[in-house]
Amino acid sequence: MTTRRPTIGVFDSGFGGLTVLKALLELIPEADYIYFGDTARLPYGSKSIETVGRYAQEAAHFLEAQGANFLVIACNTATALALDRIAATSNVPVVGVVEPGAEAAASVSDSKKVVVIGTDATVSSHAYRKALRNHGLEAHEKACPLLVPLVEEGWIEHSVTEQVARIYLSEAFTDGFHDADVLVLGCTHYPLLKTLLRQVAPPNVRIVDSAESTARAVLRHMPDLLPADGDDTAERRAAPRIKFFATDSVEKFRRLGERFLGRPIEHVEHVDLKE
Amino acid sequence: MTTRRPTIGVFDSGFGGLTVLKALLELIPEADYIYFGDTARLPYGSKSIETVGRYAQEAAHFLEAQGANFLVIACNTATALALDRIAATSNVPVVGVVEPGAEAAASVSDSKKVVVIGTDATVSSHAYRKALRNHGLEAHEKACPLLVPLVEEGWIEHSVTEQVARIYLSEAFTDGFHDADVLVLGCTHYPLLKTLLRQVAPPNVRIVDSAESTARAVLRHMPDLLPADGDDTAERRAAPRIKFFATDSVEKFRRLGERFLGRPIEHVEHVDLKE
């Protein structure tokens, strides 16, 4: 008996969630994907809980209406501010990026002290502090609002970006967190800065990329949805189908998005939501 | 006979337009003001002409409905992408920030070569190049997407900001524009960086702040609206009444807005527009 091939809906305010989609495609090629980037209203990271909650809920409804039978909130801000609200109103399972990142941090930390970097909104919500406390870890959360624009400017290995990262991390690994041994990348833009952050962070520190840990969390939910092991049908072996939707310019989404996804983006459909 | 005290509606995607409001309050204290900041959807500078046009038109309609009898588009991106559309559908006079900036540049340039810095969207529109060409000037337009986030991070006199400005300006004063003698601040966030830009720009270069030149352009339109000279009534001498509206957190608007306006902001009303 063939189980239906799952369709995973992935959303973010813009492009960062494509780092999560990239990890998902590598780990779960047996699924199809719908990606929604709310580029007309990005960024979420500087906005309030009410506004982000409303935007995220509209995105979740859109993906369900498009046929997603699993939702991934591939945005730390939307997860931190709206996961509960979305989970309560969705008819399909929902996974965010915060809890997987916290779990991964807990599994590698010896000192039980963790530094989390993210947007203003994510840090203000203390979502990571709460999630890490449940795993017995202490967290120092540090907002790094310049890192997203630096990534979007393409200054991935730029000396200015290195200085900015050095300033932020020196302010983060302090106040009793000198001995923190994990750095959680609490924003889906930051995986593009992993090499640079590796150079700037204290050498003993492990870097947790919530894109990868989220993909693993989704896989743990997948046994119900995926075809049985012996079911080696053509459908199962087919390459993932991916549909992209964006609320602002599809041309810009294609151009900038390829940098995050690491592969060409062929077709993007424009969508207006309820505005 | 007392002429009705005018109400000037001022709008921007967020906070930058407050530099224009500041210049207006200094130059035209005989008016009342309504300021609208579309903070739930900022920034406009990275978005497409369709999206910015729709947002800006909604803002203009809102201000008219609130009783504004004069509109100032205090945002370079919205002016560059949507002034014609707004002027065509408004029932009151509309002034943007691009033409006043171009006029001011023309009045001080000897070499007839001008460098304009602004957002991606403003630069892509070539609104300044067109406006300056009408005054017989050549323009080199340079997008500086990191300057807005640096201002919002509060790094106004920071060495990182100085390096970023140095990189952008060295790329701008080149390709036949080594002898440009005017730098137009084509984004309403940039007046906060005027001191720093003065240090980084070539010494002979004059800096044109479109906030100030826009206030002067509004004043030129005002004779119809302002009370007659002899009309020194209490109403005329009253301090300007200012109403603030924002689409995202009013608390954040108050806090960040004071930095741009240079005076306390007492009350901000939340508004949702049509979303």
Coordinates of C-alpha atoms in Angstrom, one line a residue:
Chain A
M1 CA 0.0 0.0 0.0
T2 CA 1.4 3.4 -0.9
T3 CA 1.1 6.2 1.6
R4 CA 0.4 9.6 0.1
R5 CA 3.6 11.6 -0.6
P6 CA 3.6 14.4 2.0
T7 CA 3.5 18.1 1.2
I8 CA 5.5 20.2 3.7
G9 CA 4.5 23.9 3.9
V10 CA 7.5 26.1 4.9
F11 CA 7.1 29.8 5.7
D12 CA 9.2 32.7 6.6
S13 CA 9.0 36.5 6.4
G14 CA 11.3 36.3 3.4
F15 CA 14.4 34.4 2.4
G16 CA 16.0 33.1 5.6
G17 CA 13.6 30.2 5.8
L18 CA 15.2 28.9 2.6
T19 CA 18.1 27.7 4.7
V20 CA 15.6 25.5 6.5
L21 CA 14.1 24.3 3.2
K22 CA 17.6 23.5 2.0
A23 CA 18.2 21.3 5.1
L24 CA 14.8 19.7 4.6
L25 CA 15.5 18.9 1.0
E26 CA 18.7 17.2 1.9
L27 CA 17.2 15.2 4.8
I28 CA 13.7 14.4 3.4
P29 CA 13.8 14.3 -0.4
E30 CA 10.7 12.0 -0.3
A31 CA 8.4 14.9 0.4
D32 CA 7.1 17.8 -1.8
Y33 CA 7.3 21.4 -0.6
I34 CA 5.5 24.7 -0.7
Y35 CA 7.5 27.7 0.4
F36 CA 5.9 31.0 1.3
G37 CA 8.0 34.2 1.7
D38 CA 6.1 37.2 3.1
T39 CA 8.5 39.6 1.3
A40 CA 6.1 42.5 1.0
R41 CA 6.0 42.7 4.8
L42 CA 9.5 41.6 5.9
P43 CA 11.2 41.8 8.2
Y44 CA 9.3 40.4 11.1
G45 CA 12.2 40.7 13.5
S46 CA 11.7 44.3 14.3
K47 CA 7.9 44.1 14.7
S48 CA 5.5 43.6 17.6
I49 CA 3.9 40.3 18.7
E50 CA 0.4 41.4 17.5
T51 CA 1.6 42.2 14.0
V52 CA 3.9 39.2 13.6
G53 CA 1.1 36.9 15.0
R54 CA -1.4 38.2 12.5
Y55 CA 1.0 37.9 9.5
A56 CA 2.2 34.4 10.6
Q57 CA -1.3 33.1 10.9
E58 CA -2.2 34.4 7.5
A59 CA 0.8 32.6 6.1
A60 CA -0.1 29.3 7.8
H61 CA -3.7 29.4 6.5
F62 CA -2.4 30.1 3.0
L63 CA -0.1 27.0 3.1
E64 CA -2.9 24.8 4.4
A65 CA -5.2 26.0 1.7
Q66 CA -2.5 25.2 -0.9
G67 CA -2.5 21.6 0.3
A68 CA 0.3 21.4 2.9
N69 CA -0.3 18.6 5.3
F70 CA 2.6 19.6 7.6
L71 CA 3.8 23.1 8.5
V72 CA 7.3 24.3 9.3
I73 CA 7.6 27.8 10.7
A74 CA 11.1 28.5 9.3
C75 CA 11.4 31.8 11.0
N76 CA 12.6 32.3 14.6
T77 CA 10.6 35.4 15.1
A78 CA 7.4 33.9 13.9
T79 CA 8.1 30.7 15.9
A80 CA 8.9 32.7 19.1
L81 CA 5.9 35.0 18.8
A82 CA 3.2 32.9 17.1
L83 CA 3.8 29.1 17.3
D84 CA 1.2 28.5 20.0
R85 CA -1.4 30.6 18.1
I86 CA -0.7 28.7 14.8
A87 CA -0.6 25.3 16.4
A88 CA -4.0 26.0 18.0
T89 CA -5.7 27.0 14.8
S90 CA -4.0 24.6 12.3
N91 CA -5.5 21.3 11.2
V92 CA -2.0 19.8 10.5
P93 CA 1.1 19.3 12.6
V94 CA 3.3 22.4 13.1
V95 CA 7.0 22.5 13.9
G96 CA 8.9 25.7 14.7
V97 CA 12.6 26.3 14.8
V98 CA 13.1 27.2 18.5
E99 CA 12.5 23.9 20.2
P100 CA 14.7 21.9 17.8
G101 CA 17.5 24.5 18.3
A102 CA 17.1 24.2 22.1
E103 CA 17.2 20.4 22.0
A104 CA 20.3 20.4 19.8
A105 CA 22.0 22.9 22.2
A106 CA 21.1 20.7 25.2
S107 CA 22.6 17.6 23.5
V108 CA 26.0 19.2 23.0
S109 CA 26.4 21.6 26.0
D110 CA 28.6 20.6 29.0
S111 CA 28.6 23.9 30.8
K112 CA 24.8 24.1 30.5
K113 CA 25.3 27.7 29.4
V114 CA 24.3 28.8 26.0
V115 CA 24.4 32.1 24.0
V116 CA 21.5 32.7 21.6
I117 CA 21.7 35.3 18.9
G118 CA 18.6 36.5 17.0
T119 CA 16.4 39.4 16.0
D120 CA 15.1 42.1 18.4
A121 CA 11.6 40.4 18.5
T122 CA 13.0 36.9 19.1
V123 CA 15.2 38.1 21.9
S124 CA 12.5 40.2 23.5
S125 CA 10.1 37.2 23.5
H126 CA 12.6 35.1 25.6
A127 CA 11.3 32.0 23.7
Y128 CA 14.8 30.5 23.6
R129 CA 15.4 31.2 27.3
K130 CA 12.2 29.4 28.2
A131 CA 12.8 26.4 25.8
L132 CA 16.4 26.0 27.1
R133 CA 15.4 26.2 30.7
N134 CA 13.1 23.2 30.1
H135 CA 16.3 21.3 29.1
G136 CA 18.1 22.5 32.2
L137 CA 20.2 25.1 30.4
E138 CA 20.8 28.8 31.1
A139 CA 20.6 31.2 28.1
H140 CA 22.0 34.6 27.3
E141 CA 20.0 36.0 24.5
K142 CA 21.6 38.8 22.3
A143 CA 19.8 40.8 19.6
C144 CA 22.0 41.3 16.5
P145 CA 19.8 43.4 14.2
L146 CA 22.6 44.3 11.8
L147 CA 23.4 40.7 10.8
V148 CA 20.3 40.3 8.6
P149 CA 21.0 43.4 6.5
L150 CA 24.7 42.5 6.2
V151 CA 23.7 39.0 4.8
E152 CA 21.2 40.6 2.4
E153 CA 23.9 43.1 1.2
G154 CA 26.0 40.0 0.4
W155 CA 28.8 40.9 2.8
I156 CA 29.1 37.3 4.0
E157 CA 32.9 37.3 4.5
H158 CA 33.4 41.0 4.8
S159 CA 35.7 42.7 7.3
V160 CA 32.8 44.9 8.4
T161 CA 30.6 41.9 9.1
E162 CA 33.4 40.4 11.1
Q163 CA 33.8 43.5 13.2
V164 CA 30.0 43.7 13.8
A165 CA 29.9 40.0 14.8
R166 CA 32.9 40.5 17.1
I167 CA 31.1 43.4 18.9
Y168 CA 27.9 41.5 19.2
L169 CA 29.5 38.2 20.4
S170 CA 31.8 40.1 22.9
E171 CA 28.6 41.6 24.4
A172 CA 27.0 38.1 24.4
F173 CA 29.8 36.0 25.9
T174 CA 29.8 38.1 29.1
D175 CA 28.0 38.6 32.4
G176 CA 28.5 35.0 33.7
F177 CA 28.4 33.6 30.2
H178 CA 32.2 33.6 29.5
D179 CA 32.0 29.8 29.8
A180 CA 29.0 29.3 27.6
D181 CA 30.0 26.4 25.2
V182 CA 27.2 26.7 22.6
L183 CA 26.2 29.4 20.2
V184 CA 22.6 29.0 18.9
L185 CA 22.0 30.7 15.5
G186 CA 18.5 31.9 16.4
C187 CA 17.7 33.5 13.0
T188 CA 17.4 31.6 9.7
H189 CA 19.7 34.2 8.0
Y190 CA 22.6 33.4 10.2
P191 CA 23.6 30.0 8.7
L192 CA 25.1 32.0 5.8
L193 CA 27.5 33.5 8.4
K194 CA 28.5 30.2 10.0
T195 CA 32.1 30.3 8.7
L196 CA 32.6 33.8 9.9
L197 CA 31.0 33.2 13.2
R198 CA 33.1 30.1 13.7
Q199 CA 36.2 32.4 13.4
V200 CA 34.8 35.0 15.8
A201 CA 33.3 32.8 18.5
P202 CA 35.5 31.4 21.3
P203 CA 37.2 28.3 19.9
N204 CA 35.6 25.8 22.3
V205 CA 32.1 26.9 21.4
R206 CA 29.8 24.6 19.3
I207 CA 27.6 26.3 16.8
V208 CA 24.0 25.0 16.6
D209 CA 22.3 25.8 13.3
S210 CA 18.5 25.7 13.9
A211 CA 18.0 25.0 10.2
E212 CA 19.6 21.5 10.4
S213 CA 18.1 20.7 13.8
T214 CA 14.6 21.7 12.6
A215 CA 14.9 19.4 9.6
R216 CA 15.8 16.5 11.9
A217 CA 12.8 17.4 14.1
V218 CA 10.5 17.3 11.1
L219 CA 11.9 13.9 10.1
R220 CA 11.0 12.5 13.6
H221 CA 7.4 13.5 12.8
M222 CA 7.5 11.9 9.4
P223 CA 7.0 8.1 9.9
D224 CA 3.2 8.6 9.8
L225 CA 3.4 10.4 6.5
L226 CA 6.2 8.8 4.6
P227 CA 5.8 5.7 2.5
A228 CA 6.6 2.3 4.1
D229 CA 10.3 1.3 3.8
G230 CA 9.6 -1.5 1.2
D231 CA 7.6 0.9 -0.9
D232 CA 10.2 1.8 -3.5
T233 CA 7.8 3.1 -6.0
A234 CA 8.5 5.6 -8.7
E235 CA 6.5 8.2 -6.7
R236 CA 8.7 7.7 -3.7
R237 CA 11.9 8.0 -5.7
A238 CA 10.8 11.1 -7.6
A239 CA 12.7 14.4 -6.9
P240 CA 10.8 16.8 -4.6
R241 CA 8.4 19.1 -6.3
I242 CA 8.8 22.7 -4.8
K243 CA 6.4 25.5 -5.3
F244 CA 7.5 29.0 -4.3
F245 CA 5.2 31.9 -3.3
A246 CA 6.2 35.5 -2.4
T247 CA 4.2 38.6 -1.5
D248 CA 6.6 41.1 -3.1
S249 CA 8.6 41.0 -6.4
V250 CA 9.0 37.4 -7.7
E251 CA 12.1 38.5 -9.7
K252 CA 13.9 39.6 -6.5
F253 CA 12.8 36.5 -4.7
R254 CA 14.4 34.3 -7.4
R255 CA 17.6 36.4 -7.4
L256 CA 18.2 36.7 -3.6
G257 CA 16.6 33.3 -2.8
E258 CA 19.1 31.3 -4.7
R259 CA 21.8 32.6 -2.4
F260 CA 20.0 31.0 0.6
L261 CA 18.8 27.9 -1.0
G262 CA 22.1 27.1 -2.8
R263 CA 20.3 26.0 -6.0
P264 CA 18.4 27.7 -8.8
I265 CA 14.8 28.8 -8.2
E266 CA 12.9 28.5 -11.5
H267 CA 9.4 29.7 -10.8
V268 CA 7.9 32.0 -8.1
E269 CA 4.3 32.9 -8.0
H270 CA 3.1 36.2 -6.6
V271 CA 0.4 36.1 -4.0
D272 CA -1.4 39.0 -2.1
L273 CA -3.0 37.2 0.9
K274 CA -5.9 39.2 2.2
E275 CA -4.6 42.7 1.8
Chain B
M1 CA -10.8 87.4 8.4
T2 CA -9.0 84.3 9.8
T3 CA -7.9 81.7 7.4
R4 CA -8.3 78.2 8.6
R5 CA -5.1 76.8 10.2
P6 CA -3.7 74.2 7.8
T7 CA -3.3 70.6 8.7
I8 CA -0.3 69.0 7.0
G9 CA -0.3 65.2 6.7
V10 CA 3.2 63.7 6.6
F11 CA 3.9 60.0 5.9
D12 CA 6.7 57.6 5.8
S13 CA 7.2 53.8 6.0
G14 CA 8.4 54.4 9.6
F15 CA 10.6 56.9 11.4
G16 CA 12.8 58.6 8.8
G17 CA 10.0 61.0 7.8
L18 CA 10.2 62.4 11.3
T19 CA 13.3 64.3 10.1
V20 CA 11.1 66.0 7.6
L21 CA 8.5 66.7 10.2
K22 CA 11.2 68.2 12.4
A23 CA 12.2 70.6 9.6
L24 CA 8.6 71.4 8.9
L25 CA 7.9 72.3 12.6
E26 CA 10.9 74.6 12.6
L27 CA 9.9 76.4 9.4
I28 CA 6.1 76.3 9.6
P29 CA 4.9 76.4 13.2
E30 CA 1.7 78.0 12.1
A31 CA 0.3 74.6 10.9
D32 CA -1.0 71.5 12.6
Y33 CA 0.4 68.1 11.7
I34 CA -0.7 64.5 11.3
Y35 CA 2.2 62.0 11.0
F36 CA 1.6 58.4 9.8
G37 CA 4.3 55.8 10.0
D38 CA 3.6 52.4 8.3
T39 CA 5.8 50.6 10.8
A40 CA 4.1 47.2 10.4
R41 CA 5.2 47.1 6.8
L42 CA 8.5 48.9 6.8
P43 CA 10.9 49.2 5.2
Y44 CA 9.7 50.3 1.8
G45 CA 13.3 50.7 0.4
S46 CA 13.8 47.0 -0.4
K47 CA 10.4 46.4 -2.0
S48 CA 8.8 46.6 -5.5
I49 CA 7.0 49.5 -7.2
E50 CA 3.7 47.7 -7.0
T51 CA 3.9 47.0 -3.3
V52 CA 5.2 50.4 -2.3
G53 CA 2.6 52.1 -4.6
R54 CA -0.2 50.3 -2.9
Y55 CA 1.1 51.0 0.6
A56 CA 1.7 54.7 -0.1
Q57 CA -1.7 55.2 -1.6
E58 CA -3.4 53.7 1.5
A59 CA -1.3 56.0 3.7
A60 CA -2.3 59.0 1.6
H61 CA -6.0 58.1 1.8
F62 CA -5.8 57.6 5.5
L63 CA -4.3 61.1 6.1
E64 CA -6.9 62.8 3.9
A65 CA -9.6 61.0 5.8
Q66 CA -8.1 62.3 9.0
G67 CA -8.5 65.8 7.8
A68 CA -5.1 66.7 6.2
N69 CA -5.5 69.4 3.6
F70 CA -1.9 69.1 2.4
L71 CA 0.2 66.0 2.0
V72 CA 4.0 65.5 2.3
I73 CA 5.5 62.2 1.2
A74 CA 8.3 62.2 3.7
C75 CA 9.9 59.1 2.3
N76 CA 12.2 59.0 -0.7
T77 CA 11.2 55.5 -1.8
A78 CA 7.5 56.3 -1.7
T79 CA 8.1 59.6 -3.5
A80 CA 10.2 57.9 -6.2
L81 CA 7.8 55.1 -6.8
A82 CA 4.4 56.6 -6.0
L83 CA 4.2 60.4 -6.2
D84 CA 2.5 60.5 -9.5
R85 CA -0.1 57.9 -8.5
I86 CA -0.8 59.7 -5.2
A87 CA -1.0 63.2 -6.8
A88 CA -3.4 61.8 -9.4
T89 CA -5.8 60.4 -6.8
S90 CA -5.6 63.0 -4.0
N91 CA -7.9 65.9 -3.5
V92 CA -5.2 68.0 -1.8
P93 CA -1.8 69.3 -2.9
V94 CA 1.0 66.7 -2.6
V95 CA 4.7 67.4 -2.1
G96 CA 7.4 64.7 -2.2
V97 CA 11.1 64.8 -1.2
V98 CA 12.8 64.2 -4.5
E99 CA 12.1 67.4 -6.5
P100 CA 13.0 69.7 -3.5
G101 CA 16.3 67.8 -3.1
A102 CA 17.0 68.1 -6.8
E103 CA 16.3 71.8 -6.8
A104 CA 18.5 72.4 -3.8
A105 CA 21.3 70.4 -5.4
A106 CA 21.0 72.5 -8.6
S107 CA 21.2 75.7 -6.7
V108 CA 24.6 74.9 -5.1
S109 CA 26.4 72.7 -7.7
D110 CA 29.1 74.2 -9.9
S111 CA 30.4 71.0 -11.6
K112 CA 26.8 70.0 -12.4
K113 CA 27.6 66.5 -11.1
V114 CA 25.8 65.1 -8.1
V115 CA 26.0 62.0 -6.1
V116 CA 22.7 60.7 -4.6
I117 CA 22.6 58.0 -1.9
G118 CA 19.4 56.2 -1.1
T119 CA 17.7 52.8 -0.7
D120 CA 17.7 50.1 -3.3
A121 CA 14.2 51.0 -4.5
T122 CA 14.9 54.7 -4.8
V123 CA 18.1 54.1 -6.8
S124 CA 16.5 51.5 -9.1
S125 CA 13.7 54.0 -9.9
H126 CA 16.2 56.6 -11.1
A127 CA 13.8 59.3 -9.8
Y128 CA 16.7 61.5 -8.8
R129 CA 18.5 61.1 -12.1
K130 CA 15.4 62.2 -13.9
A131 CA 14.7 65.1 -11.6
L132 CA 18.3 66.3 -11.7
R133 CA 18.5 66.0 -15.5
N134 CA 15.6 68.5 -15.7
H135 CA 17.8 70.9 -13.8
G136 CA 20.8 70.3 -16.1
L137 CA 22.7 68.1 -13.7
E138 CA 24.2 64.6 -14.0
A139 CA 23.6 62.2 -11.2
H140 CA 25.4 59.1 -9.9
E141 CA 22.9 57.2 -7.7
K142 CA 24.3 54.7 -5.2
A143 CA 22.2 52.3 -3.1
C144 CA 23.4 52.2 0.6
P145 CA 21.1 49.6 2.2
L146 CA 23.1 49.2 5.4
L147 CA 22.8 52.9 6.5
V148 CA 19.2 52.6 7.6
P149 CA 19.8 49.6 9.9
L150 CA 22.9 51.3 11.3
V151 CA 20.9 54.4 12.1
E152 CA 18.2 52.2 13.7
E153 CA 20.8 50.3 15.7
G154 CA 21.8 53.8 17.1
W155 CA 25.4 53.5 15.7
I156 CA 25.3 57.1 14.6
E157 CA 29.0 58.0 15.2
H158 CA 30.3 54.4 15.3
S159 CA 33.5 53.4 13.5
V160 CA 31.7 50.6 11.7
T161 CA 29.2 53.1 10.3
E162 CA 32.1 55.3 9.2
Q163 CA 33.7 52.3 7.4
V164 CA 30.5 51.4 5.7
A165 CA 29.9 55.1 4.6
R166 CA 33.5 55.2 3.3
I167 CA 33.0 52.1 1.2
Y168 CA 29.7 53.3 -0.2
L169 CA 31.0 56.9 -0.9
S170 CA 34.2 55.6 -2.5
E171 CA 32.0 53.6 -4.9
A172 CA 29.8 56.6 -5.5
F173 CA 32.4 59.3 -6.2
T174 CA 33.9 57.4 -9.1
D175 CA 33.3 56.6 -12.8
G176 CA 33.4 60.2 -13.9
F177 CA 31.9 61.5 -10.7
H178 CA 35.2 62.2 -8.9
D179 CA 34.4 65.9 -9.4
A180 CA 30.8 65.7 -8.2
D181 CA 30.4 68.6 -5.7
V182 CA 27.0 67.8 -4.1
L183 CA 26.0 64.8 -2.1
V184 CA 22.2 64.4 -1.9
L185 CA 20.9 62.5 1.2
G186 CA 18.1 60.6 -0.7
C187 CA 16.7 58.8 2.3
T188 CA 15.1 60.5 5.3
H189 CA 17.1 58.4 7.7
Y190 CA 20.4 59.9 6.5
P191 CA 20.1 63.4 8.1
L192 CA 21.1 61.6 11.4
L193 CA 24.4 60.7 9.8
K194 CA 25.1 64.2 8.5
T195 CA 28.1 64.8 10.8
L196 CA 29.7 61.5 9.9
L197 CA 29.0 61.8 6.2
R198 CA 30.5 65.3 6.3
Q199 CA 33.8 63.7 7.6
V200 CA 33.8 60.9 5.0
A201 CA 32.7 62.9 1.9
P202 CA 35.3 64.8 -0.1
P203 CA 35.9 68.2 1.6
N204 CA 34.6 70.3 -1.3
V205 CA 31.3 68.5 -1.4
R206 CA 28.1 70.2 -0.3
I207 CA 25.5 68.0 1.5
V208 CA 21.9 68.5 0.6
D209 CA 19.4 67.3 3.2
S210 CA 16.1 66.7 1.5
A211 CA 14.3 67.1 4.8
E212 CA 15.2 70.8 4.9
S213 CA 14.6 71.4 1.2
T214 CA 11.3 69.7 1.4
A215 CA 10.2 71.9 4.3
R216 CA 11.1 75.0 2.2
A217 CA 9.1 73.6 -0.8
V218 CA 6.1 73.1 1.4
L219 CA 6.4 76.7 2.7
R220 CA 6.3 77.9 -0.9
H221 CA 2.9 76.2 -1.3
M222 CA 1.6 77.7 1.9
P223 CA 0.6 81.3 1.1
D224 CA -2.9 80.0 0.1
L225 CA -3.3 78.2 3.4
L226 CA -1.6 80.3 6.0
P227 CA -3.3 83.2 7.8
A228 CA -2.7 86.6 6.4
D229 CA 0.3 88.5 7.8
G230 CA -1.6 90.9 9.9
D231 CA -3.7 88.1 11.4
D232 CA -1.9 87.7 14.6
T233 CA -4.6 85.8 16.4
A234 CA -4.3 83.4 19.3
E235 CA -5.0 80.6 16.8
R236 CA -2.1 81.6 14.6
R237 CA 0.3 81.9 17.5
A238 CA -0.7 78.5 19.1
A239 CA 2.0 75.8 19.1
P240 CA 1.5 73.1 16.4
R241 CA -0.8 70.3 17.3
I242 CA 0.7 67.0 16.2
K243 CA -1.1 63.6 16.0
F244 CA 1.0 60.5 15.5
F245 CA -0.3 57.2 14.0
A246 CA 1.7 54.0 13.5
T247 CA 0.7 50.5 12.2
D248 CA 3.0 48.6 14.5
S249 CA 3.9 49.0 18.2
V250 CA 3.1 52.5 19.5
E251 CA 5.6 52.0 22.3
K252 CA 8.5 51.4 19.9
F253 CA 7.4 54.3 17.7
R254 CA 7.6 56.6 20.7
R255 CA 11.0 55.3 21.8
L256 CA 12.7 55.2 18.4
G257 CA 10.8 58.2 17.0
E258 CA 12.1 60.7 19.5
R259 CA 15.6 60.1 18.2
F260 CA 14.5 61.3 14.7
L261 CA 12.2 64.1 15.8
G262 CA 14.6 65.4 18.4
R263 CA 11.7 66.1 20.9
P264 CA 9.5 63.9 23.1
I265 CA 6.6 62.1 21.4
E266 CA 3.7 61.9 23.9
H267 CA 0.9 60.0 22.3
V268 CA 0.8 57.6 19.4
E269 CA -2.4 55.9 18.1
H270 CA -2.3 52.5 16.6
V271 CA -4.0 52.1 13.2
D272 CA -4.6 49.0 11.0
L273 CA -5.4 50.5 7.6
K274 CA -7.4 48.0 5.5
E275 CA -5.5 44.8 6.5

